[in-house]
Amino acid sequence: MDTQSAQEVIQFPCESCGGPMLFDADSQRMKCQYCGRLQEIATDASIPREHELDDGKEDEDTDWGMSQQTVKCGSCGGESLIPARQTATLCPFCGSAKVLPQPDTANIKPESLIPFRIDRDDATAAFRAWKKKLWFLPSSFKRENTSARLAGIYIPYWTYDAGTSSSYSAERGDYHYRTVTKTRVVNGKTETYTEQQRYTVWHWVSGEYDRFFNDVLVPASGQYDAKLLERLGDFELNGLLGYKPEYLSGYIAERYSIGRGRGWEEAKARIDDALRGDIRSEIGGDEVRSLKIDTGYSDQTYKHLLLPAWNANYTYKSKPYRFMVNGQTGLVSGKAPRSAWKITFFVLACLAVVAALVLWYASSQQAPPLE
Ligand SMILES: [Zn+2]
Ligand SMILES: [Zn+2]
């Protein structure tokens, strides 16, 4: 979506001229698109509320502080939230025009978000710099200007807090050494020598282990595979601010497609991994085997977060590609087309070098002529 369509419905009118105000990544304030007036966003200093995971629907806060609609792409299935009455133009994920409004769906409101720090121009520059560093790009792709297809999207995440209490049992192995005397035959004479031999002493251990987990971050996006999100790099979560609808103006929020229940399952898997590591080192010893852990979880709470990214989809020779720019740090990740011709040329050049080296080596190692 470009700025034009965001302006169709004025959510935040300018106090001086009535023009639309959108969030400005440079100043971190609202900026009038007509007269350039800047306005602070009143920050919410209250600590984000954590919601009980088990409380069900009653605890869901679905008031985003603005009227909005859910739209869904008929091509890729991507769902996003845009201001009410605004007509959606193109799917921000795949560029398809088959975007349809959905019947009213309640969406859990985010508690906090990281506002965009990288604006469209920064994202374009970051993408160009990334392209420059890549090998084997087709020349036509290198020259192509992809900035027009960038969409600023807030990607949904869940974070979970939980207390854990585990009881475990395992066999701990400790290495010991003994000196053994051996014999060997040297030059026809038998002699004795000593050798250090390692052996492991195993004994059963058991115990209790408690740990509280804070802010386990799990993507709730259905549009990006985990790998792409991982490559997008770590967000600096100390930049989180309390949610305000102003931050969304001019951007799109992706609707979470992984519910908080499914997100918790993922969080639990990460927590269990961390617990395994903790308990292994608590047990100590040189080796641990038959480790059994029984964990109880308590006081699980969740928060809904939005993190900023620039997304672009493009097709090159009728194949789709996607790249993203971290909206906070400017880190770029994605897939780029490769020129088959350039790769072939490179491989042939490498083979030529190897062949030359082999010939040179062979000629320098030539056996002396027989007498
Ligand atoms: Zn104005
Ligand atoms: Zn789509």
PDB file of N, CA, C and O in Angstrom, residues 270-307:
ATOM      1  N   ARG A 270      10.403 -24.029  23.427  1.00  0.00           N
ATOM      2  CA  ARG A 270      11.647 -23.280  23.660  1.00  0.00           C
ATOM      3  C   ARG A 270      12.039 -23.300  25.133  1.00  0.00           C
ATOM      4  O   ARG A 270      13.209 -23.419  25.480  1.00  0.00           O
ATOM      5  N   ILE A 271      11.022 -23.182  25.993  1.00  0.00           N
ATOM      6  CA  ILE A 271      11.277 -23.208  27.435  1.00  0.00           C
ATOM      7  C   ILE A 271      11.862 -24.565  27.825  1.00  0.00           C
ATOM      8  O   ILE A 271      12.849 -24.647  28.560  1.00  0.00           O
ATOM      9  N   ASP A 272      11.262 -25.645  27.282  1.00  0.00           N
ATOM     10  CA  ASP A 272      11.739 -26.993  27.615  1.00  0.00           C
ATOM     11  C   ASP A 272      13.183 -27.205  27.167  1.00  0.00           C
ATOM     12  O   ASP A 272      13.972 -27.845  27.869  1.00  0.00           O
ATOM     13  N   ASP A 273      13.525 -26.657  25.996  1.00  0.00           N
ATOM     14  CA  ASP A 273      14.909 -26.730  25.511  1.00  0.00           C
ATOM     15  C   ASP A 273      15.862 -26.056  26.491  1.00  0.00           C
ATOM     16  O   ASP A 273      16.917 -26.597  26.826  1.00  0.00           O
ATOM     17  N   ALA A 274      15.463 -24.851  26.927  1.00  0.00           N
ATOM     18  CA  ALA A 274      16.299 -24.086  27.855  1.00  0.00           C
ATOM     19  C   ALA A 274      16.445 -24.844  29.179  1.00  0.00           C
ATOM     20  O   ALA A 274      17.534 -24.914  29.754  1.00  0.00           O
ATOM     21  N   LEU A 275      15.332 -25.454  29.640  1.00  0.00           N
ATOM     22  CA  LEU A 275      15.368 -26.195  30.906  1.00  0.00           C
ATOM     23  C   LEU A 275      16.313 -27.385  30.823  1.00  0.00           C
ATOM     24  O   LEU A 275      17.063 -27.676  31.750  1.00  0.00           O
ATOM     25  N   ARG A 276      16.282 -28.085  29.688  1.00  0.00           N
ATOM     26  CA  ARG A 276      17.178 -29.233  29.486  1.00  0.00           C
ATOM     27  C   ARG A 276      18.624 -28.822  29.658  1.00  0.00           C
ATOM     28  O   ARG A 276      19.394 -29.502  30.333  1.00  0.00           O
ATOM     29  N   GLY A 277      18.967 -27.680  29.022  1.00  0.00           N
ATOM     30  CA  GLY A 277      20.329 -27.171  29.126  1.00  0.00           C
ATOM     31  C   GLY A 277      20.687 -26.798  30.556  1.00  0.00           C
ATOM     32  O   GLY A 277      21.754 -27.170  31.067  1.00  0.00           O
ATOM     33  N   ASP A 278      19.769 -26.092  31.220  1.00  0.00           N
ATOM     34  CA  ASP A 278      19.984 -25.678  32.612  1.00  0.00           C
ATOM     35  C   ASP A 278      20.225 -26.884  33.512  1.00  0.00           C
ATOM     36  O   ASP A 278      21.145 -26.917  34.317  1.00  0.00           O
ATOM     37  N   ILE A 279      19.340 -27.879  33.369  1.00  0.00           N
ATOM     38  CA  ILE A 279      19.377 -29.026  34.284  1.00  0.00           C
ATOM     39  C   ILE A 279      20.621 -29.874  34.021  1.00  0.00           C
ATOM     40  O   ILE A 279      21.260 -30.356  34.955  1.00  0.00           O
ATOM     41  N   ARG A 280      20.991 -29.990  32.756  1.00  0.00           N
ATOM     42  CA  ARG A 280      22.235 -30.708  32.429  1.00  0.00           C
ATOM     43  C   ARG A 280      23.426 -30.081  33.141  1.00  0.00           C
ATOM     44  O   ARG A 280      24.256 -30.781  33.707  1.00  0.00           O
ATOM     45  N   SER A 281      23.481 -28.729  33.108  1.00  0.00           N
ATOM     46  CA  SER A 281      24.652 -28.130  33.750  1.00  0.00           C
ATOM     47  C   SER A 281      24.518 -28.154  35.269  1.00  0.00           C
ATOM     48  O   SER A 281      25.516 -28.192  35.978  1.00  0.00           O
ATOM     49  N   GLU A 282      23.280 -28.168  35.778  1.00  0.00           N
ATOM     50  CA  GLU A 282      23.091 -28.297  37.222  1.00  0.00           C
ATOM     51  C   GLU A 282      23.552 -29.677  37.705  1.00  0.00           C
ATOM     52  O   GLU A 282      24.153 -29.808  38.772  1.00  0.00           O
ATOM     53  N   ILE A 283      23.290 -30.704  36.908  1.00  0.00           N
ATOM     54  CA  ILE A 283      23.705 -32.063  37.265  1.00  0.00           C
ATOM     55  C   ILE A 283      25.229 -32.162  37.272  1.00  0.00           C
ATOM     56  O   ILE A 283      25.821 -32.800  38.134  1.00  0.00           O
ATOM     57  N   GLY A 284      25.866 -31.477  36.327  1.00  0.00           N
ATOM     58  CA  GLY A 284      27.327 -31.490  36.271  1.00  0.00           C
ATOM     59  C   GLY A 284      27.865 -32.815  35.767  1.00  0.00           C
ATOM     60  O   GLY A 284      27.167 -33.544  35.056  1.00  0.00           O
ATOM     61  N   GLY A 285      29.080 -33.151  36.149  1.00  0.00           N
ATOM     62  CA  GLY A 285      29.684 -34.388  35.678  1.00  0.00           C
ATOM     63  C   GLY A 285      30.197 -34.230  34.259  1.00  0.00           C
ATOM     64  O   GLY A 285      30.110 -33.161  33.661  1.00  0.00           O
ATOM     65  N   ASP A 286      30.769 -35.319  33.733  1.00  0.00           N
ATOM     66  CA  ASP A 286      31.322 -35.258  32.383  1.00  0.00           C
ATOM     67  C   ASP A 286      30.310 -35.685  31.329  1.00  0.00           C
ATOM     68  O   ASP A 286      30.397 -35.290  30.182  1.00  0.00           O
ATOM     69  N   GLU A 287      29.355 -36.536  31.738  1.00  0.00           N
ATOM     70  CA  GLU A 287      28.310 -36.956  30.816  1.00  0.00           C
ATOM     71  C   GLU A 287      27.015 -37.111  31.596  1.00  0.00           C
ATOM     72  O   GLU A 287      27.042 -37.368  32.797  1.00  0.00           O
ATOM     73  N   VAL A 288      25.889 -36.954  30.893  1.00  0.00           N
ATOM     74  CA  VAL A 288      24.576 -37.169  31.510  1.00  0.00           C
ATOM     75  C   VAL A 288      23.801 -38.091  30.585  1.00  0.00           C
ATOM     76  O   VAL A 288      23.821 -37.919  29.375  1.00  0.00           O
ATOM     77  N   ARG A 289      23.160 -39.127  31.146  1.00  0.00           N
ATOM     78  CA  ARG A 289      22.307 -39.970  30.297  1.00  0.00           C
ATOM     79  C   ARG A 289      21.008 -40.300  31.028  1.00  0.00           C
ATOM     80  O   ARG A 289      20.887 -40.057  32.226  1.00  0.00           O
ATOM     81  N   SER A 290      20.051 -40.830  30.300  1.00  0.00           N
ATOM     82  CA  SER A 290      18.697 -41.158  30.804  1.00  0.00           C
ATOM     83  C   SER A 290      18.047 -39.994  31.543  1.00  0.00           C
ATOM     84  O   SER A 290      17.410 -40.190  32.564  1.00  0.00           O
ATOM     85  N   LEU A 291      18.220 -38.796  30.998  1.00  0.00           N
ATOM     86  CA  LEU A 291      17.645 -37.611  31.652  1.00  0.00           C
ATOM     87  C   LEU A 291      16.128 -37.585  31.461  1.00  0.00           C
ATOM     88  O   LEU A 291      15.632 -37.658  30.344  1.00  0.00           O
ATOM     89  N   LYS A 292      15.414 -37.510  32.587  1.00  0.00           N
ATOM     90  CA  LYS A 292      13.943 -37.393  32.533  1.00  0.00           C
ATOM     91  C   LYS A 292      13.552 -36.134  33.293  1.00  0.00           C
ATOM     92  O   LYS A 292      13.974 -35.928  34.423  1.00  0.00           O
ATOM     93  N   ILE A 293      12.733 -35.305  32.640  1.00  0.00           N
ATOM     94  CA  ILE A 293      12.316 -34.053  33.269  1.00  0.00           C
ATOM     95  C   ILE A 293      10.796 -33.991  33.259  1.00  0.00           C
ATOM     96  O   ILE A 293      10.161 -34.268  32.242  1.00  0.00           O
ATOM     97  N   ASP A 294      10.242 -33.641  34.393  1.00  0.00           N
ATOM     98  CA  ASP A 294       8.796 -33.482  34.491  1.00  0.00           C
ATOM     99  C   ASP A 294       8.539 -32.042  34.936  1.00  0.00           C
ATOM    100  O   ASP A 294       8.912 -31.662  36.043  1.00  0.00           O
ATOM    101  N   THR A 295       7.947 -31.237  34.035  1.00  0.00           N
ATOM    102  CA  THR A 295       7.820 -29.811  34.318  1.00  0.00           C
ATOM    103  C   THR A 295       6.369 -29.391  34.497  1.00  0.00           C
ATOM    104  O   THR A 295       5.498 -29.787  33.721  1.00  0.00           O
ATOM    105  N   GLY A 296       6.132 -28.602  35.522  1.00  0.00           N
ATOM    106  CA  GLY A 296       4.825 -27.978  35.706  1.00  0.00           C
ATOM    107  C   GLY A 296       4.960 -26.491  35.397  1.00  0.00           C
ATOM    108  O   GLY A 296       5.969 -25.874  35.722  1.00  0.00           O
ATOM    109  N   TYR A 297       3.939 -25.916  34.734  1.00  0.00           N
ATOM    110  CA  TYR A 297       3.987 -24.500  34.379  1.00  0.00           C
ATOM    111  C   TYR A 297       2.937 -23.749  35.195  1.00  0.00           C
ATOM    112  O   TYR A 297       1.850 -24.264  35.431  1.00  0.00           O
ATOM    113  N   SER A 298       3.282 -22.538  35.611  1.00  0.00           N
ATOM    114  CA  SER A 298       2.315 -21.780  36.396  1.00  0.00           C
ATOM    115  C   SER A 298       2.341 -20.317  35.980  1.00  0.00           C
ATOM    116  O   SER A 298       3.314 -19.830  35.384  1.00  0.00           O
ATOM    117  N   ASP A 299       1.271 -19.607  36.310  1.00  0.00           N
ATOM    118  CA  ASP A 299       1.167 -18.165  36.053  1.00  0.00           C
ATOM    119  C   ASP A 299       1.525 -17.785  34.619  1.00  0.00           C
ATOM    120  O   ASP A 299       2.213 -16.791  34.396  1.00  0.00           O
ATOM    121  N   GLN A 300       1.049 -18.570  33.641  1.00  0.00           N
ATOM    122  CA  GLN A 300       1.367 -18.207  32.263  1.00  0.00           C
ATOM    123  C   GLN A 300       0.604 -16.955  31.858  1.00  0.00           C
ATOM    124  O   GLN A 300      -0.613 -16.886  32.030  1.00  0.00           O
ATOM    125  N   THR A 301       1.324 -15.995  31.323  1.00  0.00           N
ATOM    126  CA  THR A 301       0.674 -14.794  30.790  1.00  0.00           C
ATOM    127  C   THR A 301       1.190 -14.544  29.385  1.00  0.00           C
ATOM    128  O   THR A 301       2.249 -15.039  29.003  1.00  0.00           O
ATOM    129  N   TYR A 302       0.422 -13.771  28.624  1.00  0.00           N
ATOM    130  CA  TYR A 302       0.862 -13.446  27.267  1.00  0.00           C
ATOM    131  C   TYR A 302       0.701 -11.964  27.010  1.00  0.00           C
ATOM    132  O   TYR A 302      -0.073 -11.272  27.683  1.00  0.00           O
ATOM    133  N   LYS A 303       1.464 -11.489  26.057  1.00  0.00           N
ATOM    134  CA  LYS A 303       1.310 -10.137  25.534  1.00  0.00           C
ATOM    135  C   LYS A 303       1.363 -10.239  24.015  1.00  0.00           C
ATOM    136  O   LYS A 303       1.974 -11.157  23.474  1.00  0.00           O
ATOM    137  N   HIS A 304       0.709  -9.296  23.363  1.00  0.00           N
ATOM    138  CA  HIS A 304       0.719  -9.243  21.906  1.00  0.00           C
ATOM    139  C   HIS A 304       1.588  -8.062  21.493  1.00  0.00           C
ATOM    140  O   HIS A 304       1.411  -6.962  21.997  1.00  0.00           O
ATOM    141  N   LEU A 305       2.561  -8.305  20.631  1.00  0.00           N
ATOM    142  CA  LEU A 305       3.478  -7.251  20.193  1.00  0.00           C
ATOM    143  C   LEU A 305       3.430  -7.085  18.686  1.00  0.00           C
ATOM    144  O   LEU A 305       3.150  -8.030  17.966  1.00  0.00           O
ATOM    145  N   LEU A 306       3.770  -5.905  18.219  1.00  0.00           N
ATOM    146  CA  LEU A 306       3.939  -5.673  16.787  1.00  0.00           C
ATOM    147  C   LEU A 306       5.358  -5.181  16.543  1.00  0.00           C
ATOM    148  O   LEU A 306       5.835  -4.286  17.235  1.00  0.00           O
ATOM    149  N   LEU A 307       6.041  -5.798  15.579  1.00  0.00           N
ATOM    150  CA  LEU A 307       7.412  -5.394  15.263  1.00  0.00           C
ATOM    151  C   LEU A 307       7.481  -4.987  13.786  1.00  0.00           C
ATOM    152  O   LEU A 307       6.857  -5.615  12.931  1.00  0.00           O
TER     153      LEU A 307
END
